[in-house]
Short mmCIF file of C-alpha atoms and ligand atoms in Angstrom, two decimals:
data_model
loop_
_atom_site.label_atom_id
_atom_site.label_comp_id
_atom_site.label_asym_id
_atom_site.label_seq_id
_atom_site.Cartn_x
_atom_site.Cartn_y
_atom_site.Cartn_z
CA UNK A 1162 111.03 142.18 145.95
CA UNK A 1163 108.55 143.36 148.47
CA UNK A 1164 110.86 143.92 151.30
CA UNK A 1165 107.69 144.24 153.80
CA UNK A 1166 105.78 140.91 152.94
CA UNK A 1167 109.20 139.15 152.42
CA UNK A 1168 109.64 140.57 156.75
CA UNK A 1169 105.90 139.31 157.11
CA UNK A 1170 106.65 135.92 155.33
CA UNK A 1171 110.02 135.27 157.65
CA UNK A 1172 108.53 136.38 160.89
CA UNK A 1173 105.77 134.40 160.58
CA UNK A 1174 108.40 131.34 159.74
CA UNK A 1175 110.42 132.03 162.95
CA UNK A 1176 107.81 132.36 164.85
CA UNK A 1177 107.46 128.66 164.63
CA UNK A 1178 110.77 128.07 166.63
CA UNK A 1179 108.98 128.32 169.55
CA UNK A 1180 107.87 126.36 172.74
CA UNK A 1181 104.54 127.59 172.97
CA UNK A 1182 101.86 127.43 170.52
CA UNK A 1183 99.81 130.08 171.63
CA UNK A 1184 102.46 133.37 170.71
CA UNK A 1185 106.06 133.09 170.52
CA UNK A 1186 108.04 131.32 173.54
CA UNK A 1187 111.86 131.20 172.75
CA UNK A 1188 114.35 131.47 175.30
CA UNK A 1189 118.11 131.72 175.20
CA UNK A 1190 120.36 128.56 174.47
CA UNK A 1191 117.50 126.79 173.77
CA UNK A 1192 116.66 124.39 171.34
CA UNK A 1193 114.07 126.74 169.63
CA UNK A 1194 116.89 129.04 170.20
CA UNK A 1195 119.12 126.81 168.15
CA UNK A 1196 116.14 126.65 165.44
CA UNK A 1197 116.19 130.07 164.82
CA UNK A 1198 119.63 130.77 164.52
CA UNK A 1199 119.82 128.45 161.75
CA UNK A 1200 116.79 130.56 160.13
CA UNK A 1201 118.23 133.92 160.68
CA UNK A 1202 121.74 132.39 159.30
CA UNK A 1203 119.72 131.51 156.24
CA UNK A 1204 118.70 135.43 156.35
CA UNK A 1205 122.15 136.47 156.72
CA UNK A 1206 123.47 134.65 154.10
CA UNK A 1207 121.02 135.76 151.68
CA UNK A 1208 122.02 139.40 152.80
CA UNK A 1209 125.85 138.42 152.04
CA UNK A 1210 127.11 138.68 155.49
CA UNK A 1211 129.27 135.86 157.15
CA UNK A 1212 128.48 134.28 160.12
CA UNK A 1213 129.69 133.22 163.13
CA UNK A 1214 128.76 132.84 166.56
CA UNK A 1215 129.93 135.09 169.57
CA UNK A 1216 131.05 134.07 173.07
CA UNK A 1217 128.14 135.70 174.55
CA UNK A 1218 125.85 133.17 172.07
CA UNK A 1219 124.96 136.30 169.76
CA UNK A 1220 124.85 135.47 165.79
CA UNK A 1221 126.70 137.80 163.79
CA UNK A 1222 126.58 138.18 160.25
CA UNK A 1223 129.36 140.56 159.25
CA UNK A 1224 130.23 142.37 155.81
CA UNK A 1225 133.48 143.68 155.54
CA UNK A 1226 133.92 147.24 154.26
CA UNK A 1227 137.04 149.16 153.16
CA UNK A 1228 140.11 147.99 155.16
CA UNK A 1229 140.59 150.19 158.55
CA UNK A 1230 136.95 151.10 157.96
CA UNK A 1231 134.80 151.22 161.24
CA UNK A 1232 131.82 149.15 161.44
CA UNK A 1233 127.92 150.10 162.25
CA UNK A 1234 126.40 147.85 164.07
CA UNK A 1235 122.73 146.65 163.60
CA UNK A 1236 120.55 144.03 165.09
CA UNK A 1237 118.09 143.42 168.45
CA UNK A 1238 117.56 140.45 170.55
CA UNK A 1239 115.88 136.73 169.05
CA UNK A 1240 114.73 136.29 172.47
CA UNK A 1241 110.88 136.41 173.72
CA UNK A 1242 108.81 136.54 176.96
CA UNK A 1243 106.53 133.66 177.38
CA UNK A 1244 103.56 133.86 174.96
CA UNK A 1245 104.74 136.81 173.37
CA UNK A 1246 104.51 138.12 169.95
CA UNK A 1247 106.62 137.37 166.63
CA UNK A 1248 107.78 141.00 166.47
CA UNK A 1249 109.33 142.00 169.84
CA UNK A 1250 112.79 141.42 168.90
CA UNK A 1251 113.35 139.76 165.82
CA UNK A 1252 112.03 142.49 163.65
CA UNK A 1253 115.14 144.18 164.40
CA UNK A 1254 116.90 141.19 163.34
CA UNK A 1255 114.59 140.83 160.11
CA UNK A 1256 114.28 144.25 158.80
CA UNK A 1257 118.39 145.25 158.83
CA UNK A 1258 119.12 141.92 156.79
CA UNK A 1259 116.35 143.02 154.60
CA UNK A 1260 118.14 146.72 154.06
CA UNK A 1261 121.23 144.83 153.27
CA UNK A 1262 119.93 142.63 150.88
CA UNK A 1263 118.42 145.28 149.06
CA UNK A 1264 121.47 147.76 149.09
CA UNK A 1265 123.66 144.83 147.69
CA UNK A 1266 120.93 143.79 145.14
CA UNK A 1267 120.89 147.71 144.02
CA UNK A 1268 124.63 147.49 143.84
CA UNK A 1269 125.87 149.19 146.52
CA UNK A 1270 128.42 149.47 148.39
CA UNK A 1271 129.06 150.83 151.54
CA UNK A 1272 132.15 152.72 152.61
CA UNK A 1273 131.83 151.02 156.04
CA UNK A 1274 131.91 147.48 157.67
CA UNK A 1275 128.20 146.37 158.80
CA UNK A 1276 127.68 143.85 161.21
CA UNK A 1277 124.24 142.43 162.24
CA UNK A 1278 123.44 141.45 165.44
CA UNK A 1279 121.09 138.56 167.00
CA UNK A 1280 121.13 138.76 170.55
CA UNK A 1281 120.56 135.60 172.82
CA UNK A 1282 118.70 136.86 175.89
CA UNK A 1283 117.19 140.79 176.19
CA UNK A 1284 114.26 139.75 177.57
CA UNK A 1285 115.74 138.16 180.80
CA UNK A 1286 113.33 135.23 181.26
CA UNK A 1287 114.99 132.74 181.65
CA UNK A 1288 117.79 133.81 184.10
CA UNK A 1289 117.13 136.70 186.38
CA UNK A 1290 119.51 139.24 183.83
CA UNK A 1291 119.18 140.53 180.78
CA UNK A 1292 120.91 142.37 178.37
CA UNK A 1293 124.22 139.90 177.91
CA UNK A 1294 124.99 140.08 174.27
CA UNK A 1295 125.32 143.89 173.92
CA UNK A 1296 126.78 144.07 177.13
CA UNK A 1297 129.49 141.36 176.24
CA UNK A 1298 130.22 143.91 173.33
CA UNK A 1299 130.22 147.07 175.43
CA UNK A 1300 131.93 145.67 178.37
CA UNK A 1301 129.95 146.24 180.60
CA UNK A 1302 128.66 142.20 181.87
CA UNK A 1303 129.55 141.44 185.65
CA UNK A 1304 131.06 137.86 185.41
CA UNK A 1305 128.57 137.07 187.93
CA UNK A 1306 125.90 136.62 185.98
CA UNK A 1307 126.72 133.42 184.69
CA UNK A 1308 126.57 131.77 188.09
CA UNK A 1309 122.45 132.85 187.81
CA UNK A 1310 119.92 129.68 187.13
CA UNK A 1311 116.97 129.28 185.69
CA UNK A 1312 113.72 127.22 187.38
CA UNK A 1313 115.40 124.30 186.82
CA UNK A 1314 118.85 124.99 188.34
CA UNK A 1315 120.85 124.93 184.89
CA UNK A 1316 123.36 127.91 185.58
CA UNK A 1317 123.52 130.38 182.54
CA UNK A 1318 126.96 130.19 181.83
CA UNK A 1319 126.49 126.28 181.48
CA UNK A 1320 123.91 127.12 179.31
CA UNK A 1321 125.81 129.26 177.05
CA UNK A 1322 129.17 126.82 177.07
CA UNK A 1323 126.26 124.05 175.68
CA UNK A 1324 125.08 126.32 173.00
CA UNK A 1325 128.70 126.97 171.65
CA UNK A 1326 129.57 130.01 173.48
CA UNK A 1327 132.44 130.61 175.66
CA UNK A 1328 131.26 132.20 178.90
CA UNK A 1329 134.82 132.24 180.49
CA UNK A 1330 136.02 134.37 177.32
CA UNK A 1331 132.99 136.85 176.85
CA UNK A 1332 135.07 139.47 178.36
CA UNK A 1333 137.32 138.98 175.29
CA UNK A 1334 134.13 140.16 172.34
CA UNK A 1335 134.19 143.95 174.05
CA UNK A 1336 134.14 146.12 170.92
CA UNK A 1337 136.87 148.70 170.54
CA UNK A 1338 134.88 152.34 170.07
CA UNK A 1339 137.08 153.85 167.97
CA UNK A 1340 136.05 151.07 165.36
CA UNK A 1341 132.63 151.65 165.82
CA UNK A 1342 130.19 153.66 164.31
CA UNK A 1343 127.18 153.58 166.04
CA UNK A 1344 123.85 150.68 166.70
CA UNK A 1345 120.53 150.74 165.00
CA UNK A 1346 117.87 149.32 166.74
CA UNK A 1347 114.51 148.44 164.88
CA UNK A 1348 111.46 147.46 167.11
CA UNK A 1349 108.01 147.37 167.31
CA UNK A 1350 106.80 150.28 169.24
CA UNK A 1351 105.27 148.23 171.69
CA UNK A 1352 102.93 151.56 172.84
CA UNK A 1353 100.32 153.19 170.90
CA UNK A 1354 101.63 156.39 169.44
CA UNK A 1355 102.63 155.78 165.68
CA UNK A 1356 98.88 154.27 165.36
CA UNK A 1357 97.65 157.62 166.77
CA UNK A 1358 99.78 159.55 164.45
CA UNK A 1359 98.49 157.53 162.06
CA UNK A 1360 102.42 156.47 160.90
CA UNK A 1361 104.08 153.25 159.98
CA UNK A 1362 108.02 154.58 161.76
CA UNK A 1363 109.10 156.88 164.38
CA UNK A 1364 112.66 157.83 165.59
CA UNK A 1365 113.35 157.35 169.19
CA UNK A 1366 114.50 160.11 171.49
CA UNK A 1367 115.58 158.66 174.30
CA UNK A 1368 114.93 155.04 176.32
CA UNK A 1369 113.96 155.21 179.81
CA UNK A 1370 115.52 154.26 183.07
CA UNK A 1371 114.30 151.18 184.96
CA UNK A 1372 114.68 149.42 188.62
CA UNK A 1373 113.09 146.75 190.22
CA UNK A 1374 112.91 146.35 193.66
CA UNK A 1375 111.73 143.47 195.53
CA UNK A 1376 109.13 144.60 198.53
CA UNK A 1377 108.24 142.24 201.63
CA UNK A 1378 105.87 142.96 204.29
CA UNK A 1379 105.94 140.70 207.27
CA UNK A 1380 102.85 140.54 209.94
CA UNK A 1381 101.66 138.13 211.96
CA UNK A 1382 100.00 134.88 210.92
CA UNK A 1383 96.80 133.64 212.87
CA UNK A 1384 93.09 131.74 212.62
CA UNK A 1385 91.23 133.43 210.23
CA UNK A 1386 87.80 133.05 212.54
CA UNK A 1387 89.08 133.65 215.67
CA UNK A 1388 91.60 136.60 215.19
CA UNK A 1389 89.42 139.80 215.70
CA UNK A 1390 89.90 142.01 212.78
CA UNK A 1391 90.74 145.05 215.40
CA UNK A 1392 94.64 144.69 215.65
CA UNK A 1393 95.58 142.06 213.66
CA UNK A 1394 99.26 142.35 211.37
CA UNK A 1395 97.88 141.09 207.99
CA UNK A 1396 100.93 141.54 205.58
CA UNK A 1397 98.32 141.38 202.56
CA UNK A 1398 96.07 144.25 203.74
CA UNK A 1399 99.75 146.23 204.26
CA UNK A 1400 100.36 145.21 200.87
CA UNK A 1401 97.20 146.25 199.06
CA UNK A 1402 97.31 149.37 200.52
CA UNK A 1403 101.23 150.15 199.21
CA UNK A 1404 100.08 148.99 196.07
CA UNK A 1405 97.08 151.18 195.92
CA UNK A 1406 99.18 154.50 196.99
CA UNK A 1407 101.54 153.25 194.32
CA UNK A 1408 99.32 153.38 191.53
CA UNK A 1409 97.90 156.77 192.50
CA UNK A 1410 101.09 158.49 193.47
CA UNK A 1411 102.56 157.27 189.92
CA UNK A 1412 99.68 158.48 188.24
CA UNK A 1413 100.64 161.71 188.77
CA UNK A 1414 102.85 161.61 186.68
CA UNK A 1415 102.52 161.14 182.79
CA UNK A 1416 106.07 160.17 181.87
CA UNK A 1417 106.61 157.62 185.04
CA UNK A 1418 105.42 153.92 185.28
CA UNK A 1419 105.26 151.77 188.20
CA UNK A 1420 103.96 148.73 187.74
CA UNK A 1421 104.01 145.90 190.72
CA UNK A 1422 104.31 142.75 188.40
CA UNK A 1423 104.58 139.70 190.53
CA UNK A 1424 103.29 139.09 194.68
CA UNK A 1425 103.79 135.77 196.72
CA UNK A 1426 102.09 135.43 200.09
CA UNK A 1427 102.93 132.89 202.72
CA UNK A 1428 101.61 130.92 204.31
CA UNK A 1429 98.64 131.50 201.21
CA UNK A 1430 96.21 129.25 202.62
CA UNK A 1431 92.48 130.28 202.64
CA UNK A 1432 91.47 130.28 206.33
CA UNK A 1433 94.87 131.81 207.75
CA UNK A 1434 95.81 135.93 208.00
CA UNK A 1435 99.14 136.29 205.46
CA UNK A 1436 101.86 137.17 207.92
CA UNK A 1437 104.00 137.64 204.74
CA UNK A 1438 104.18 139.46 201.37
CA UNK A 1439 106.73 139.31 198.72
CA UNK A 1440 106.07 141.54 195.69
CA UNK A 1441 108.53 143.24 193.01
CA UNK A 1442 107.81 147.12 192.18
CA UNK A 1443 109.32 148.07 188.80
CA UNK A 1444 109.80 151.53 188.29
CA UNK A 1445 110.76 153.27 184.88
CA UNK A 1446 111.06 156.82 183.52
CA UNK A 1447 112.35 158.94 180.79
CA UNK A 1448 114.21 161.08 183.80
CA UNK A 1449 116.50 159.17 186.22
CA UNK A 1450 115.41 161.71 188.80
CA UNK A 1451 112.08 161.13 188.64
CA UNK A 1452 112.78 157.34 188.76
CA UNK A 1453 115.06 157.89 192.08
CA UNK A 1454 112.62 160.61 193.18
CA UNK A 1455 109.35 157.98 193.24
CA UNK A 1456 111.49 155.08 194.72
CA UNK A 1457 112.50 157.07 197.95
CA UNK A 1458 109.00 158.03 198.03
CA UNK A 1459 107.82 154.51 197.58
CA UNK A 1460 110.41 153.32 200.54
CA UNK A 1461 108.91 155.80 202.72
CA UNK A 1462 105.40 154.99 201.93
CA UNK A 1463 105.94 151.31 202.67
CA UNK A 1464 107.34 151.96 206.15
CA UNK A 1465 104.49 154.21 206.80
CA UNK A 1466 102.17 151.75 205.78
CA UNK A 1467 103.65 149.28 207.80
CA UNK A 1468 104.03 151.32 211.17
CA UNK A 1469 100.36 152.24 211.25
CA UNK A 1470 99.83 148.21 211.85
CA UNK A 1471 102.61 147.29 213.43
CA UNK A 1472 104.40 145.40 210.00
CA UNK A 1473 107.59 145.22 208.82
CA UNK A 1474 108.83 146.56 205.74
CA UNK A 1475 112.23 145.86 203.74
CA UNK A 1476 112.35 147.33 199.94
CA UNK A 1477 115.79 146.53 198.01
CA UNK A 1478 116.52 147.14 194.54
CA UNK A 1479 117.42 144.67 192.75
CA UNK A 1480 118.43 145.53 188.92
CA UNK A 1481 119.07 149.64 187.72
CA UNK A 1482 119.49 150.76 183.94
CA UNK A 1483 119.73 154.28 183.48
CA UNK A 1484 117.62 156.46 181.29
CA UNK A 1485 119.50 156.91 177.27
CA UNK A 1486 119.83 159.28 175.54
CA UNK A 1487 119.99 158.27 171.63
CA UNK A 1488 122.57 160.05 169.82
CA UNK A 1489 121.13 163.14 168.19
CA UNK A 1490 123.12 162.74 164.71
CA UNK A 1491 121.61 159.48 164.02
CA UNK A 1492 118.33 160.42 165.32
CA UNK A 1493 118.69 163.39 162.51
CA UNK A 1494 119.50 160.94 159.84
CA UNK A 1495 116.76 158.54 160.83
CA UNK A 1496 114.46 161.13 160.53
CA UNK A 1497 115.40 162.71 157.46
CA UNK A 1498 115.12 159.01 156.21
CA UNK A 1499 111.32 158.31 157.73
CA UNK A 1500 110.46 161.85 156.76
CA UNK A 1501 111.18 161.17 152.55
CA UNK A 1502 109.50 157.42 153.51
CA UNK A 1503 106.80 158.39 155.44
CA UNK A 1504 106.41 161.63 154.68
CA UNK A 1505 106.80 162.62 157.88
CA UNK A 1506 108.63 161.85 160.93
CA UNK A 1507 108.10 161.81 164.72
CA UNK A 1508 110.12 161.63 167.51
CA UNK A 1509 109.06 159.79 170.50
CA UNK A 1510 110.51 158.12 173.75
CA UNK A 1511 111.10 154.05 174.49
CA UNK A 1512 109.17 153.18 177.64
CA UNK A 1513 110.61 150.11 176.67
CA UNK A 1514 114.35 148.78 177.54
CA UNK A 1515 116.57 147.77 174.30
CA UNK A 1516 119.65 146.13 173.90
CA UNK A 1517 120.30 150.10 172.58
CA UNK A 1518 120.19 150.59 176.60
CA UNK A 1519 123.49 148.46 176.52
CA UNK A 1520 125.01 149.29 173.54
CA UNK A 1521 124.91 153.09 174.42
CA UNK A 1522 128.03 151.97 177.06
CA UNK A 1523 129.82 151.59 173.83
CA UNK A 1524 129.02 153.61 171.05
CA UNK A 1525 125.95 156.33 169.31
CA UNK A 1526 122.61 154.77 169.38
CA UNK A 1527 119.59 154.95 167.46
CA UNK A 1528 116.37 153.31 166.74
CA UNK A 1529 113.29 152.78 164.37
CA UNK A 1530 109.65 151.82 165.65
CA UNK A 1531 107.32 150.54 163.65
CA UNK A 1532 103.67 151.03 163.96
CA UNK A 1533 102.15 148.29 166.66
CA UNK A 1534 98.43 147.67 166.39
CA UNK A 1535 96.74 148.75 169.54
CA UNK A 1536 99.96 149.15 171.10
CA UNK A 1537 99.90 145.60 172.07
CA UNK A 1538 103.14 143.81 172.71
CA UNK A 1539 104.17 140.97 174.98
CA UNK A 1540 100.96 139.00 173.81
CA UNK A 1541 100.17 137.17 171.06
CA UNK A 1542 97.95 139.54 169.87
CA UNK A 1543 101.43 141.82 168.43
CA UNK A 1544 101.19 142.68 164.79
CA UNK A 1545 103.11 144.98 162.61
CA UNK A 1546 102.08 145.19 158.81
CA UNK A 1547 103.94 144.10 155.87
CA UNK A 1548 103.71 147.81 154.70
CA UNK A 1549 105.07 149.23 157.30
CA UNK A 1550 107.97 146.99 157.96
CA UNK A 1551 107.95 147.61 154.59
CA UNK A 1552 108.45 151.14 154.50
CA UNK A 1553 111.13 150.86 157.62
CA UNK A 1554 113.83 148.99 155.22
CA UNK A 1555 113.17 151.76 152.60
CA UNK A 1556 114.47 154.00 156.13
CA UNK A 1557 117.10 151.99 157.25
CA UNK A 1558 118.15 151.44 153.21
CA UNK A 1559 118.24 155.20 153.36
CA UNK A 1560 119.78 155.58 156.63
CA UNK A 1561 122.95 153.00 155.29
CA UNK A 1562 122.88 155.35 152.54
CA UNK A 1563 123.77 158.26 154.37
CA UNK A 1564 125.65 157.41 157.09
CA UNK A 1565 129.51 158.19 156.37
CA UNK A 1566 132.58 156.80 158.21
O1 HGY B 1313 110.93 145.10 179.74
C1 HGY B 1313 111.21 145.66 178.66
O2 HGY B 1313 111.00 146.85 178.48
C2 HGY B 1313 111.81 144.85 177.54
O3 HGY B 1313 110.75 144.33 176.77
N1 HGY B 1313 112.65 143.79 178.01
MN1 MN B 1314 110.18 142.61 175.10
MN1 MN B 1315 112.27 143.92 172.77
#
């Protein structure tokens, strides 16, 4: 079989289960949701691995190794962003069933339990989370979450009962880590490095820390033609400027991003002064200290911004995930894998958040990328070759190989 076109040939399939028709819209306990589990249990099955699905609403295909064996864990999330590609996510899903299917068809057998993993919701689009599969399995999911809606008022944990998972029980899936082994992540690198190395994999180093923080300044409303420009308490103005210093400031530094994603201005209305901005500022780098280091600077900024005109200014943060490190023995076997695949192999950071971010509460992490074109990702535009998915089952084939309980 050609692992990589047989990856190209079901991605493009699931792709289909999607709301959108321009890239890939598929959000948790949805129906398209529900239309791709039933295509990923198809790829499960062919891989030999029984299925069920988990209170949290991830689908797990499990093959039991040696009794009192410990288990690796594989998998990423089946979710998407709106309009995004057929990669982000469901590669990860794709490729490990691939590895498995291979292994068994070469005959072998590993000396460990393997369970693959399709997450529900990483993307956190549809409720204001994220992350609630691999946190369910570390342990790590604040009830609270499920009392979160989405635009239309459906609260997630109603959601999730609908789809056939048990959101008063999710507490209950938390993994034991003595049993575990470790999680492999495969993803599209999302960024543009492997393309500039001019390689199909790299091993990641480490994922980087994010916050958001949602920013308002508040002025003073007024008539646009009779308020003299001298002296007036525009919240927008305030809010350009912040956004400006932002942009430099972060630019200063090569590892950081800070990116302000989303602004609302009241009362928005063409011939009245904005007397108030709302805008989120999401922060992430490889460092947690440089990540706490630009938000106290940002916070300071905004007040001073806001002083010299007389504004207010309120910045709260409003979602943290600390900077991972992956574990440095799978990272080594990974690769030694990509390196006899690829011929050679390099290491690189996730500016990117994982379910890996979650699943390091629990147990070793590690993860594949595979070459993106352009670095685009979160667009429809996202491709990956069948080559090089191709040549990232031969590493994770490899990787099963060599991993020992
Ligand atoms: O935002 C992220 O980094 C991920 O795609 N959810
Ligand atoms: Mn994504
Ligand atoms: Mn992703």
């Amino acid at each position: 079989m050609d692992w990589g076109l047989e990856a190209e040939r079901r991605l493009i399939e699931i792709a289909r289960c999607s709301m959108s028709q321009v890239g890939v819209t598929r959000l948790p306990f949805t129906a398209e949701h529900a239309a791709a589990n039933a295509v990923i249990g198809d790829w499960m099955g062919q891989a030999g691995l029984a299925m069920h699905l988990d209170a949290a609403g991830t689908l797990v295909g499990c093959k039991r190794g040696p009794a009192g064996a410990p288990t690796l864990l594989m998998g990423s999330h089946q979710d998407s962003v709106r309009n995004g590609g057929r990669y982000d996510g469901i590669m990860g899903v794709a490729l490990p069933c691939l590895a498995l299917q291979k292994l068994a068809a070469e005959g072998v057998a590993l000396p460990y339990s393997v369970e693959v993993l399709a997450f529900a919701d990483e993307e956190g689009v549809r409720f204001p989370t994220a992350l609630v599969g691999s946190r369910a399995l570390a342990g790590t999911v604040d009830p609270a979450v499920f009392d979160l809606t989405d635009r239309d008022g459906i609260r997630m944990g109603d959601a999730l009962d609908a789809f056939g998972g048990d959101a008063a029980n999710v507490a209950r899936i938390a993994c034991d880590p003595a049993g575990i082994l470790g999680f492999l992540e495969t993803h599209i690198e999302q960024g543009p490095v492997l393309e500039r190395e001019d390689l199909p994999v790299g091993i990641v180093t480490s994922i980087c820390g994010i916050e958001r923080n949602a920013v308002r300044f508040t002025g003073e409303t007024g008539h646009a033609g009779t308020v003299p420009m001298p002296g007036r308490k525009d919240a927008l103005v305030a809010a350009g400027r912040f956004i400006s210093a932002i942009h430099d400031e972060a630019a200063q530094n090569a590892d950081l991003r800070a990116t302000v994603g989303s602004l609302a201005l009241h009362p928005d209305v063409v011939n009245a002064i904005p007397d108030r901005v709302n805008l989120t500022l999401e922060i992430r780098a490889p460092e947690d200290a440089d990540r706490a280091d630009f938000a106290a600077w940002a916070r300071v900024e905004g007040e001073k911004i806001a002083a010299q005109a007389g504004l207010g200014f309120v910045m709260d943060r409003t979602y943290v995930q600390e900077a991972v490190p992956c574990s440095p023995a799978l990272r080594d076997t990974l690769a030694r894998a990509a390196h006899s695949n690829a011929g050679r192999a390099v290491l690189l950071p996730s500016g990117a958040t994982h379910d890996a971010s979650a699943m390091a509460d629990l147990c070793p992490v590690g993860m594949v990328f595979v070459r993106c074109r352009d670095g685009k990702s979160h667009s429809p535009a996202e491709f990956a070759s069948a080559a090089d998915m191709g040549v990232a089952v031969e590493v994770l084939a490899d990787c099963l190989r060599a991993l020992a309980p």
